[in-house]
CSV table of C-alpha atoms in Angstrom, one decimal:
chain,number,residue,atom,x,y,z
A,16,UNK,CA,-61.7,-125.7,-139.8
A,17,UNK,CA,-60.0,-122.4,-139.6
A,18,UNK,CA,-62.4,-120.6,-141.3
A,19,UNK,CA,-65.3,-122.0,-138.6
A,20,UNK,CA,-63.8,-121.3,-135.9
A,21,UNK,CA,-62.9,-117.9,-136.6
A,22,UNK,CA,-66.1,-117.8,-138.1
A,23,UNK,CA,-68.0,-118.7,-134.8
A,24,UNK,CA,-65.6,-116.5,-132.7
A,25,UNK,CA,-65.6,-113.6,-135.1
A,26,UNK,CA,-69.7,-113.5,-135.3
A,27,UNK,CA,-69.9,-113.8,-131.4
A,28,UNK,CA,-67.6,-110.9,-130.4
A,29,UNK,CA,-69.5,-108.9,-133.0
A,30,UNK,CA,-72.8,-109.9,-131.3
A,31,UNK,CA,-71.6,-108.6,-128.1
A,32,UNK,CA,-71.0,-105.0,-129.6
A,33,UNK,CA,-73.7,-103.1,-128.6
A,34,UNK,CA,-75.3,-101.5,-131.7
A,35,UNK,CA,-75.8,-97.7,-130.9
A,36,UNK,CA,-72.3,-98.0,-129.9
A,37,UNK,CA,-71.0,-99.3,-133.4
A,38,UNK,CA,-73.2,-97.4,-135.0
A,39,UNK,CA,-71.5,-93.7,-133.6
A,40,UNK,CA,-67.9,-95.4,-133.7
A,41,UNK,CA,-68.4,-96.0,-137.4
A,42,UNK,CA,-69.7,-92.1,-137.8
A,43,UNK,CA,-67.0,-90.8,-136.1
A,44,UNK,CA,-64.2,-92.6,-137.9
A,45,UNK,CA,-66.0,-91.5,-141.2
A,46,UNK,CA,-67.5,-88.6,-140.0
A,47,UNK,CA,-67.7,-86.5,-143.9
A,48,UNK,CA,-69.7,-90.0,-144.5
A,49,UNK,CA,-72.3,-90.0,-141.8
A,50,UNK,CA,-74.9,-88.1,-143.4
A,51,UNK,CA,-76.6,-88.3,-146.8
A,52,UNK,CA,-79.7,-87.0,-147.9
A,53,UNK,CA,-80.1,-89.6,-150.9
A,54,UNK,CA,-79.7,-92.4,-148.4
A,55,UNK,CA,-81.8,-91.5,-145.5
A,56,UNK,CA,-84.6,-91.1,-147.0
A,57,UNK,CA,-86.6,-94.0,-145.7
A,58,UNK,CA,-88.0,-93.4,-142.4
A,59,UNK,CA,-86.3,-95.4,-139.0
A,60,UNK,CA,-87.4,-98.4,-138.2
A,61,UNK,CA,-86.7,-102.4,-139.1
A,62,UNK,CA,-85.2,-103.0,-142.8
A,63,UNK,CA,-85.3,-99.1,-143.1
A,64,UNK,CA,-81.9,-99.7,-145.5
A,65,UNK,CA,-83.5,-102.8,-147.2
A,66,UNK,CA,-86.8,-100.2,-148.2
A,67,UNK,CA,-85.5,-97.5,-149.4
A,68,UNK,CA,-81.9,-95.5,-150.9
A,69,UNK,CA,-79.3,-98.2,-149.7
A,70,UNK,CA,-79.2,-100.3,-153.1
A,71,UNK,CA,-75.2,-99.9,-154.2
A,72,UNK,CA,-76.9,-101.7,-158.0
A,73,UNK,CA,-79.9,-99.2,-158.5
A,74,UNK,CA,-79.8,-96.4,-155.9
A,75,UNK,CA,-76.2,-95.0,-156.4
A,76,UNK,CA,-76.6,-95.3,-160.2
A,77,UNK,CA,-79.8,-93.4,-159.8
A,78,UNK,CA,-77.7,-90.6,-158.1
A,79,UNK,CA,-74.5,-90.7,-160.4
A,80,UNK,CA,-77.7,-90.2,-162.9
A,81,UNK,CA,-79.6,-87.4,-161.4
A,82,UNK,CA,-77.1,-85.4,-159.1
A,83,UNK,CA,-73.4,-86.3,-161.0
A,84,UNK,CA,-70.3,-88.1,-160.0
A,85,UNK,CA,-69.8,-86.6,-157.1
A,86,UNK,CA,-72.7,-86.8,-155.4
A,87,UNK,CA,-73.0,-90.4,-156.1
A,88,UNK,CA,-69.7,-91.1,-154.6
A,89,UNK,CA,-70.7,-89.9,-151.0
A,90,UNK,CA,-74.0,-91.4,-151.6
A,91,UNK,CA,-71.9,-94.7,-152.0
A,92,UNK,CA,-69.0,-93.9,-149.5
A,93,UNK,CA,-72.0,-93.4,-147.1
A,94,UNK,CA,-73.6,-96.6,-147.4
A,95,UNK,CA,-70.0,-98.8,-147.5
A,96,UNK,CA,-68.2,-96.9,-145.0
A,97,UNK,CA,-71.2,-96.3,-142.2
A,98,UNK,CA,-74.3,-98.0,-143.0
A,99,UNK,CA,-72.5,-101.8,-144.5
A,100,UNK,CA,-70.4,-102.1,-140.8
A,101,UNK,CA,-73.3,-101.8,-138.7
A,102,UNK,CA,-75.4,-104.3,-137.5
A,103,UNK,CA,-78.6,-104.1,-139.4
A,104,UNK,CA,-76.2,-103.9,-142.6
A,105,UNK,CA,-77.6,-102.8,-146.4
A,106,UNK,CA,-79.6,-105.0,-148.9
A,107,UNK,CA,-77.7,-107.4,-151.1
A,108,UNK,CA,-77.3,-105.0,-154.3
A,109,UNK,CA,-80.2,-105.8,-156.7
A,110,UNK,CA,-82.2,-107.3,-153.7
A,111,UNK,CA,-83.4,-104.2,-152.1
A,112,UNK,CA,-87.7,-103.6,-151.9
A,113,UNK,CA,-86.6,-101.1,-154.7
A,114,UNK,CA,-85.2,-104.3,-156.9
A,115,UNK,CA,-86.2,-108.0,-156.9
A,116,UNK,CA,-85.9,-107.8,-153.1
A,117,UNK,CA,-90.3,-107.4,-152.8
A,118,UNK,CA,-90.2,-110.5,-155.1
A,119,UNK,CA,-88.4,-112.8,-152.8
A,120,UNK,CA,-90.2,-111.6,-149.8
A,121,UNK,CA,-93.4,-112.0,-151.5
A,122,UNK,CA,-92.1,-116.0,-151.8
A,123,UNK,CA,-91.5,-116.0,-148.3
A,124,UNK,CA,-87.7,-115.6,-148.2
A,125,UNK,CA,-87.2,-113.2,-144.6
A,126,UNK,CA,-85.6,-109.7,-145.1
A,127,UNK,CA,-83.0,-110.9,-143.3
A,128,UNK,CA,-81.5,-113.4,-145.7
A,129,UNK,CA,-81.5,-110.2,-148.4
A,130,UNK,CA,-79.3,-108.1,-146.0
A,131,UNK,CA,-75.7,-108.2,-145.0
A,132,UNK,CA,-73.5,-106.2,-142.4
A,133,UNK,CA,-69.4,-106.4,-142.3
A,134,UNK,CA,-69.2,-109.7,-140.4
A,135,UNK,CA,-71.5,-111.5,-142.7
A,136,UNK,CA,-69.7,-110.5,-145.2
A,137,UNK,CA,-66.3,-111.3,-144.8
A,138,UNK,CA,-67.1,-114.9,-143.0
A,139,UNK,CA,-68.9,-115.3,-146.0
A,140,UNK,CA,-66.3,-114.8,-148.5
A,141,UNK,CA,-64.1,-116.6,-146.2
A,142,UNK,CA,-66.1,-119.7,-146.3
A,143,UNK,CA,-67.0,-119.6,-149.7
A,144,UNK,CA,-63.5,-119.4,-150.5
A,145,UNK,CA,-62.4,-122.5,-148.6
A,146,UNK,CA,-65.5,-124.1,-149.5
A,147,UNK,CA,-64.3,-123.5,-153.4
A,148,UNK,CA,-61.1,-124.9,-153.1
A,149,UNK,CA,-62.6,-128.1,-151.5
A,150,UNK,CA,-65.0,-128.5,-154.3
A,151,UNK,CA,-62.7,-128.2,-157.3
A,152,UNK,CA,-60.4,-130.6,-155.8
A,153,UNK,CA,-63.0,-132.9,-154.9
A,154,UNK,CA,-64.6,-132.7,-158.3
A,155,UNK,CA,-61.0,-133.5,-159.9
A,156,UNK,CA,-61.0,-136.5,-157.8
A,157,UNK,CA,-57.7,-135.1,-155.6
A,158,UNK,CA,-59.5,-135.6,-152.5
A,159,UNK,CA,-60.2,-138.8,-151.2
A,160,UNK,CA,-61.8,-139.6,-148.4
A,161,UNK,CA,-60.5,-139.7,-144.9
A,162,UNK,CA,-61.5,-138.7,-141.5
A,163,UNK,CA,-59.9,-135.3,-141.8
A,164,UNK,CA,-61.5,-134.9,-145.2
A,165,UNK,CA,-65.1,-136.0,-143.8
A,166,UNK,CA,-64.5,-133.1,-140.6
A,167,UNK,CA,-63.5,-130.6,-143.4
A,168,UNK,CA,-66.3,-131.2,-145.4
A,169,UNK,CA,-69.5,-132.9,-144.1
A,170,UNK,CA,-68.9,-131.7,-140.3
A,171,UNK,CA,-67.7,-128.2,-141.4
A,172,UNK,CA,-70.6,-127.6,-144.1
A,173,UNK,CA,-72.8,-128.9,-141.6
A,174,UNK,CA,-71.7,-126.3,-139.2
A,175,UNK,CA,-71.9,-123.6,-141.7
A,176,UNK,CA,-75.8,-123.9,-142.5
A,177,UNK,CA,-76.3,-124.1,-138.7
A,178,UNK,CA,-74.7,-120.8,-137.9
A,179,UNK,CA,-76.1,-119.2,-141.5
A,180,UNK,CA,-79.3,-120.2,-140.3
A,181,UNK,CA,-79.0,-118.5,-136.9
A,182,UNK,CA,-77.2,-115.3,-138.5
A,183,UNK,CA,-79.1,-115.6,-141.9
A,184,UNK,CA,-75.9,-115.0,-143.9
A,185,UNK,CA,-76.7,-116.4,-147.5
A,186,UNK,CA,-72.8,-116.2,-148.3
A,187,UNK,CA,-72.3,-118.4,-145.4
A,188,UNK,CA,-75.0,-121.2,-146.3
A,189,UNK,CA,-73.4,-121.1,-149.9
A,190,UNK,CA,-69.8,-122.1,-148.4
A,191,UNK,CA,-71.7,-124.4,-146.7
A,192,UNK,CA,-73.3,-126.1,-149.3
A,193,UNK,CA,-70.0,-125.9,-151.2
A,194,UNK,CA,-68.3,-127.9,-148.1
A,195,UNK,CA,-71.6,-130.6,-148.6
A,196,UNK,CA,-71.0,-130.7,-152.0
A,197,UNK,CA,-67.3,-131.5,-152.3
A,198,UNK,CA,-67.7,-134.1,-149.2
A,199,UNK,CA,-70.6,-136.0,-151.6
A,200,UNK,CA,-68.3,-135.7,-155.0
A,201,UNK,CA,-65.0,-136.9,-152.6
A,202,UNK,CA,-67.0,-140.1,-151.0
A,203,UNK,CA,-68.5,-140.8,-154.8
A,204,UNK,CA,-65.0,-140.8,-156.4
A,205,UNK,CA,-63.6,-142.7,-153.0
A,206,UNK,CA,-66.1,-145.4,-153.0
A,207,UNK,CA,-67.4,-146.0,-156.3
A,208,UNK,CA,-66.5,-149.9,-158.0
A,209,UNK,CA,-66.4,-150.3,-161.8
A,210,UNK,CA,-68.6,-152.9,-162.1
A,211,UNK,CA,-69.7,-154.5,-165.9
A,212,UNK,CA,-73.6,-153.4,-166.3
A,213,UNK,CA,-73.7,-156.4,-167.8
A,214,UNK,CA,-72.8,-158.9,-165.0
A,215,UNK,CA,-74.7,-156.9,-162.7
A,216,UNK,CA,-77.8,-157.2,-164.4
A,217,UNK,CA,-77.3,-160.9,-165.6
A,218,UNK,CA,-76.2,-162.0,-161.5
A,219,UNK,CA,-79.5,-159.7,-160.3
A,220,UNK,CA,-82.0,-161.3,-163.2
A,221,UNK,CA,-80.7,-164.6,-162.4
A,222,UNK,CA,-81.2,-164.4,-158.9
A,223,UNK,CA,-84.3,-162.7,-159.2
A,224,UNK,CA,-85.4,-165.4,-161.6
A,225,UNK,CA,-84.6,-168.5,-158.8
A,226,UNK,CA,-86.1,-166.5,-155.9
A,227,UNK,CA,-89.3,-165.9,-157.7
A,228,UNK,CA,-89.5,-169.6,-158.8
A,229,UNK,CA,-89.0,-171.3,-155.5
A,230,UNK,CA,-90.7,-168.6,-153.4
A,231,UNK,CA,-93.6,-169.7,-155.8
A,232,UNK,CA,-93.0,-172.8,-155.0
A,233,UNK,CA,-92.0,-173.0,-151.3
A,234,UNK,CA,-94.7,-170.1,-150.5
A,235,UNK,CA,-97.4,-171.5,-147.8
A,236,UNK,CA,-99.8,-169.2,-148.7
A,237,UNK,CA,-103.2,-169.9,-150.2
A,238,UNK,CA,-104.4,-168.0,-153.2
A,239,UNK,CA,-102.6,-167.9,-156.6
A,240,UNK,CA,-102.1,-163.8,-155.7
A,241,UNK,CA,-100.7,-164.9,-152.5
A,242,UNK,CA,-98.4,-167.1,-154.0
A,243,UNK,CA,-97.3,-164.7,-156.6
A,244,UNK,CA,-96.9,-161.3,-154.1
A,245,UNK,CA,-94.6,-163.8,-151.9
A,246,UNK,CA,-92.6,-164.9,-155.1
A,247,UNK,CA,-92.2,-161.2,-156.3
A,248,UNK,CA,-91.1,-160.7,-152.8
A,249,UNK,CA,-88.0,-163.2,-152.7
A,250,UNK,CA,-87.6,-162.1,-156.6
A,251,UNK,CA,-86.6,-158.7,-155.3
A,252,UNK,CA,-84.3,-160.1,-152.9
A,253,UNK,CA,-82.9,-162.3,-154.6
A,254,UNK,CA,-82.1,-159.3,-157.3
A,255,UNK,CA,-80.8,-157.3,-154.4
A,256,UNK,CA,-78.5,-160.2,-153.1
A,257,UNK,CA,-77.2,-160.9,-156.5
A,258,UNK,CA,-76.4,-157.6,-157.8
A,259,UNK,CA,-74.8,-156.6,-154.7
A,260,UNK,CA,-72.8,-159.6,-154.9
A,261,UNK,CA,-71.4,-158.7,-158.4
A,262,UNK,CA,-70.3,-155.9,-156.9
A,263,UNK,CA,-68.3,-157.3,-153.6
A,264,UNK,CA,-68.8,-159.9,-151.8
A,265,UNK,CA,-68.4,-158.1,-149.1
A,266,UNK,CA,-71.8,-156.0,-149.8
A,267,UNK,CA,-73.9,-159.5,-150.7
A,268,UNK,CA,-73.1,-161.1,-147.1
A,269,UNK,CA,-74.1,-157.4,-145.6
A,270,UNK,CA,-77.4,-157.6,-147.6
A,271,UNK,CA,-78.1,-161.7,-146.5
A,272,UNK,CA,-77.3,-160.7,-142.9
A,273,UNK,CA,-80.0,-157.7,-143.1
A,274,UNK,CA,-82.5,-159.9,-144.6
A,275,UNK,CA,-81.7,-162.4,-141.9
A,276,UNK,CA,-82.3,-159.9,-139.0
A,277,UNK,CA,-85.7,-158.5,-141.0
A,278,UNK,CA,-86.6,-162.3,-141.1
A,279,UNK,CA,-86.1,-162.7,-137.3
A,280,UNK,CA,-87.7,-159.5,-136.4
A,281,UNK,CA,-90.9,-160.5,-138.2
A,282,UNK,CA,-90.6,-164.1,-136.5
A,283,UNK,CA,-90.5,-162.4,-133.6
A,284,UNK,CA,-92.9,-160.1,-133.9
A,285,UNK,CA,-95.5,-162.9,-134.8
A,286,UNK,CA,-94.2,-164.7,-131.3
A,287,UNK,CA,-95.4,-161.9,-129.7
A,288,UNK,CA,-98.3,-161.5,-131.2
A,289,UNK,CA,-99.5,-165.0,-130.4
A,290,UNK,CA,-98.3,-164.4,-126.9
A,291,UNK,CA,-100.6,-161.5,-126.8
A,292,UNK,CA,-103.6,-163.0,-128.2
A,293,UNK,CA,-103.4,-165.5,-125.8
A,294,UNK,CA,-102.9,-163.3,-123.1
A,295,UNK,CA,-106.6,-162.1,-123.9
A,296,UNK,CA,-108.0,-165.2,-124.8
A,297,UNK,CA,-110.3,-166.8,-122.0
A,298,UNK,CA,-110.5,-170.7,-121.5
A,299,UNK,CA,-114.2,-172.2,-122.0
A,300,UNK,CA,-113.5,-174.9,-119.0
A,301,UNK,CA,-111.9,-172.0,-116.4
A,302,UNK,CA,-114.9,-170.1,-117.2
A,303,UNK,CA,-117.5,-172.9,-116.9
A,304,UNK,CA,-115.9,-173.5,-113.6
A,305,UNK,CA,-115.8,-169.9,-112.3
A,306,UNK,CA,-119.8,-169.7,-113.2
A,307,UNK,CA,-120.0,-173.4,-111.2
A,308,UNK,CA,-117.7,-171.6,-107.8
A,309,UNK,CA,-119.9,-168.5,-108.2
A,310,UNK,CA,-123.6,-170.5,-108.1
A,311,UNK,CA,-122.1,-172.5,-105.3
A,312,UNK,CA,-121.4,-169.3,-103.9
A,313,UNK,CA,-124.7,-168.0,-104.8
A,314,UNK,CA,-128.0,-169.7,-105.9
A,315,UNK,CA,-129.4,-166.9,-106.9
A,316,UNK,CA,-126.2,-166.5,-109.6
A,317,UNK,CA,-127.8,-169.2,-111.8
A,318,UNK,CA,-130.8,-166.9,-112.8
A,319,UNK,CA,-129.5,-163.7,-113.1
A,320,UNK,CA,-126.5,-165.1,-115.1
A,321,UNK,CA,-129.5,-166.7,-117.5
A,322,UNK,CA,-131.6,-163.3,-117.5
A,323,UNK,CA,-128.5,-161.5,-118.3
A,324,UNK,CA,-128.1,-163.7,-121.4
A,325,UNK,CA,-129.4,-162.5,-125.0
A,326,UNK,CA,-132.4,-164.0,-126.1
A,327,UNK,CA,-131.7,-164.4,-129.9
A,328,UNK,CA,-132.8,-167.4,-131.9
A,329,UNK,CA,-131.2,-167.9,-135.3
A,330,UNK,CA,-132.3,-170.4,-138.0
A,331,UNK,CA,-130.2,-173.1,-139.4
A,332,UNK,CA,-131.0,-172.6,-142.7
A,333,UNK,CA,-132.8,-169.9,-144.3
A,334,UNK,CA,-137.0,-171.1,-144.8
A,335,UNK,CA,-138.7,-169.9,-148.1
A,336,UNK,CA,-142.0,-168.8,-147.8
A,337,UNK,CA,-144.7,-170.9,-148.5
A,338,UNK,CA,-146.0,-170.2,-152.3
A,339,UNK,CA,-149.5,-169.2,-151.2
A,340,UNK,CA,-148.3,-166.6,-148.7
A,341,UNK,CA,-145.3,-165.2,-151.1
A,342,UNK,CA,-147.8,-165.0,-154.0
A,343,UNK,CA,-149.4,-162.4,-151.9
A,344,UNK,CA,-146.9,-160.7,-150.6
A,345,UNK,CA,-145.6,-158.1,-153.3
A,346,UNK,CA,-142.8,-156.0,-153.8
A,347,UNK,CA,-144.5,-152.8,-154.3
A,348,UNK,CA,-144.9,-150.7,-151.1
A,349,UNK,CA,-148.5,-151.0,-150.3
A,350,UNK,CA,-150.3,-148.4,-147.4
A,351,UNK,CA,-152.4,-149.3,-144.9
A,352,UNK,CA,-155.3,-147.5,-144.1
A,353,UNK,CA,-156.0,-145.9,-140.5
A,354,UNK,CA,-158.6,-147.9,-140.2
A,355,UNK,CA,-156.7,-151.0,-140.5
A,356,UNK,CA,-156.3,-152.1,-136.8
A,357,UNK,CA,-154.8,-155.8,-137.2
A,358,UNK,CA,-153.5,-158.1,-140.3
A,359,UNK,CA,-156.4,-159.6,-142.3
A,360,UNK,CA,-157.0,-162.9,-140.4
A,361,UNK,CA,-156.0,-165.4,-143.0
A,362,UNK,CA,-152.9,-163.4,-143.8
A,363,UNK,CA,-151.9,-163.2,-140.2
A,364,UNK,CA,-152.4,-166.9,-139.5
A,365,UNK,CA,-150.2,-167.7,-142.8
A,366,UNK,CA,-147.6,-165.5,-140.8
A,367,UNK,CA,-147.8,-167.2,-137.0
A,368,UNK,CA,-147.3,-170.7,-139.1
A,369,UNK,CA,-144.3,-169.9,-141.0
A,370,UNK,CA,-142.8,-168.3,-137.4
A,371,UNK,CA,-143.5,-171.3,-135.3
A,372,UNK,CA,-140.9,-172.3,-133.0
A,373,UNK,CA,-140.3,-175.2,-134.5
A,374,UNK,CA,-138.6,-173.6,-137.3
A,375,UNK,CA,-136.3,-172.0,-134.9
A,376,UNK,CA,-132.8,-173.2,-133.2
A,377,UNK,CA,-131.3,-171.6,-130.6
């Protein structure tokens, strides 16, 4: 917790520093440093550093290289001692646009995550210090888990991505992750119960084997794939129940009582759905009596209730055509001519008998 707080407090008096005024107070405590002509290449502007003769893995070589040792120490001191404590910071060495940096921001990963100042570096090795320690004691199984171990590791890591992701310090986010890490391998080695593989699967397969039989048989459903999705259903349950119970008893009644409370919510939820249905459901013999109270009211109310009403007239059961008339009738699409006006008589009169109203119900 030490290392967050001074972490939070160290990166928020830093933030309150105004740039151009670090920036001179840095040249002027180095001031043999605060110019090199190797460095400064790129022009001004944002990620000028990241572009461009601040890489300590490719650039200084380059000058050690081309100009000698002495060159490339200033060219070094330079970038260390005036460019690395200021707030826009120098690439990650190796990271730069000059190195795999254009690589990584071709995949999307912001400048900003590639480039460190003074803070971000020392919280960073800070936290991944702490955040080491935690994790190889964790991993040992030294650390069990408490309430000051689950502050030191889940809350702490927790904090730590939050403020990398505001500062986008990578060093940061990797203590962080280190914190997450050692609280996951401290809970597993806290918590974890030998149990036989064997008498966990033989208590799951024999409960899965009773649920599936009597949910096959006590299942209300009709249809044999009803039956047998409910059955599969309580088979898995029953598995759950009775592997869990192998394991504690503690964790079998915990899984009965949530599969109790699952019950009762669907129960519920079917309650309420009948209670809605009715709700929008209308009664034939309140209805008949409203239309009675409105043609009381009205006389009129009668016959435009009757005009409003569709005028459709099914059959009871579907008529063949008579053989005469379905002889002639053919499947193949047959064109009238324009000078057709009406149905050949005999054809039309086959037609008006076989749609009589007599073959129609209402």
């Amino acid at each position: 917790m030490e290392v967050a707080v001074s972490s939070i407090s160290g990166v928020a008096v830093y933030g309150l520093i105004p740039a151009a005024t670090l920036r001179h107070y840095v040249d002027g405590v180095f001031p043999s440093f605060a110019k090199c002509a190797r460095a400064d290449i790129a022009p001004f502007g944002a990620f000028h550093r990241f572009r461009e003769g601040h890489d300590l893995l490719i650039d200084v070589p380059a000058t050690i290289r081309e100009c000698g040792f002495r060159d490339g120490f200033h060219h070094a001191g330079h970038i260390i001692l005036t460019d690395f404590p200021t707030k826009v910071g120098i690439p990650i060495p190796g990271l730069s646009e000059t190195g795999l940096g254009h690589l990584l921001v071709d995949h999307g990963i912001s400048k900003g995550w590639l480039s460190l100042h003074l803070m971000d570096g020392a919280v960073g090795v800070l936290a991944i210090s702490e955040g080491s320690s935690d994790l190889i004691a964790a991993l040992a199984g030294h650390l069990d888990m408490t309430a000051a171990t689950f502050f030191d590791t889940f809350f702490e890591g927790g904090l730590e991505i939050c403020l990398s992701a505001v500062t986008k310090n990578p060093f940061l986010a990797l203590g962080g992750i280190e914190n997450l890490a050692a609280g996951l391998a401290s809970a597993w080695h806290t918590f974890t119960i030998a149990v036989d593989p064997l008498t966990f699967l033989g208590g799951a397969m024999c409960s899965a084997v009773l649920g599936a039989l009597l949910g096959f048989a006590l299942s209300g459903a009709d249809g044999v794939n009803l039956k047998a999705r409910a059955s599969l259903a309580r088979a898995a349950r029953g598995a759950a129940v009775g592997g869990l119970f192998t394991i504690k008893t503690a964790f079998g009644f915990g899984c009965l009582l949530g599969l109790a409370a699952s019950s009762l919510g669907k129960a519920l939820a079917a309650h309420q759905e009948r209670d809605r249905q009715i709700l929008l459901s209308v009664d034939q013999d309140q209805f008949d009596r409203l239309l009675s109270a409105l043609s009381e009211g009205d006389p009129a109310f009668g016959r435009y209730w009757d005009d409003c009403l569709p005028r459709l007239w099914f059959m009871d059961s579907p008529h063949l055509l008579p053989t005469e008339l379905k002889n002639r009738l053919s499947s193949d699409i047959t064109m009238f001519s324009q000078e057709l006006r009406q149905l050949p008589s005999d054809l039309r009169t086959s037609l008006l008998d076989f749609l009589t109203p007599a073959t129609l119900t209402r």
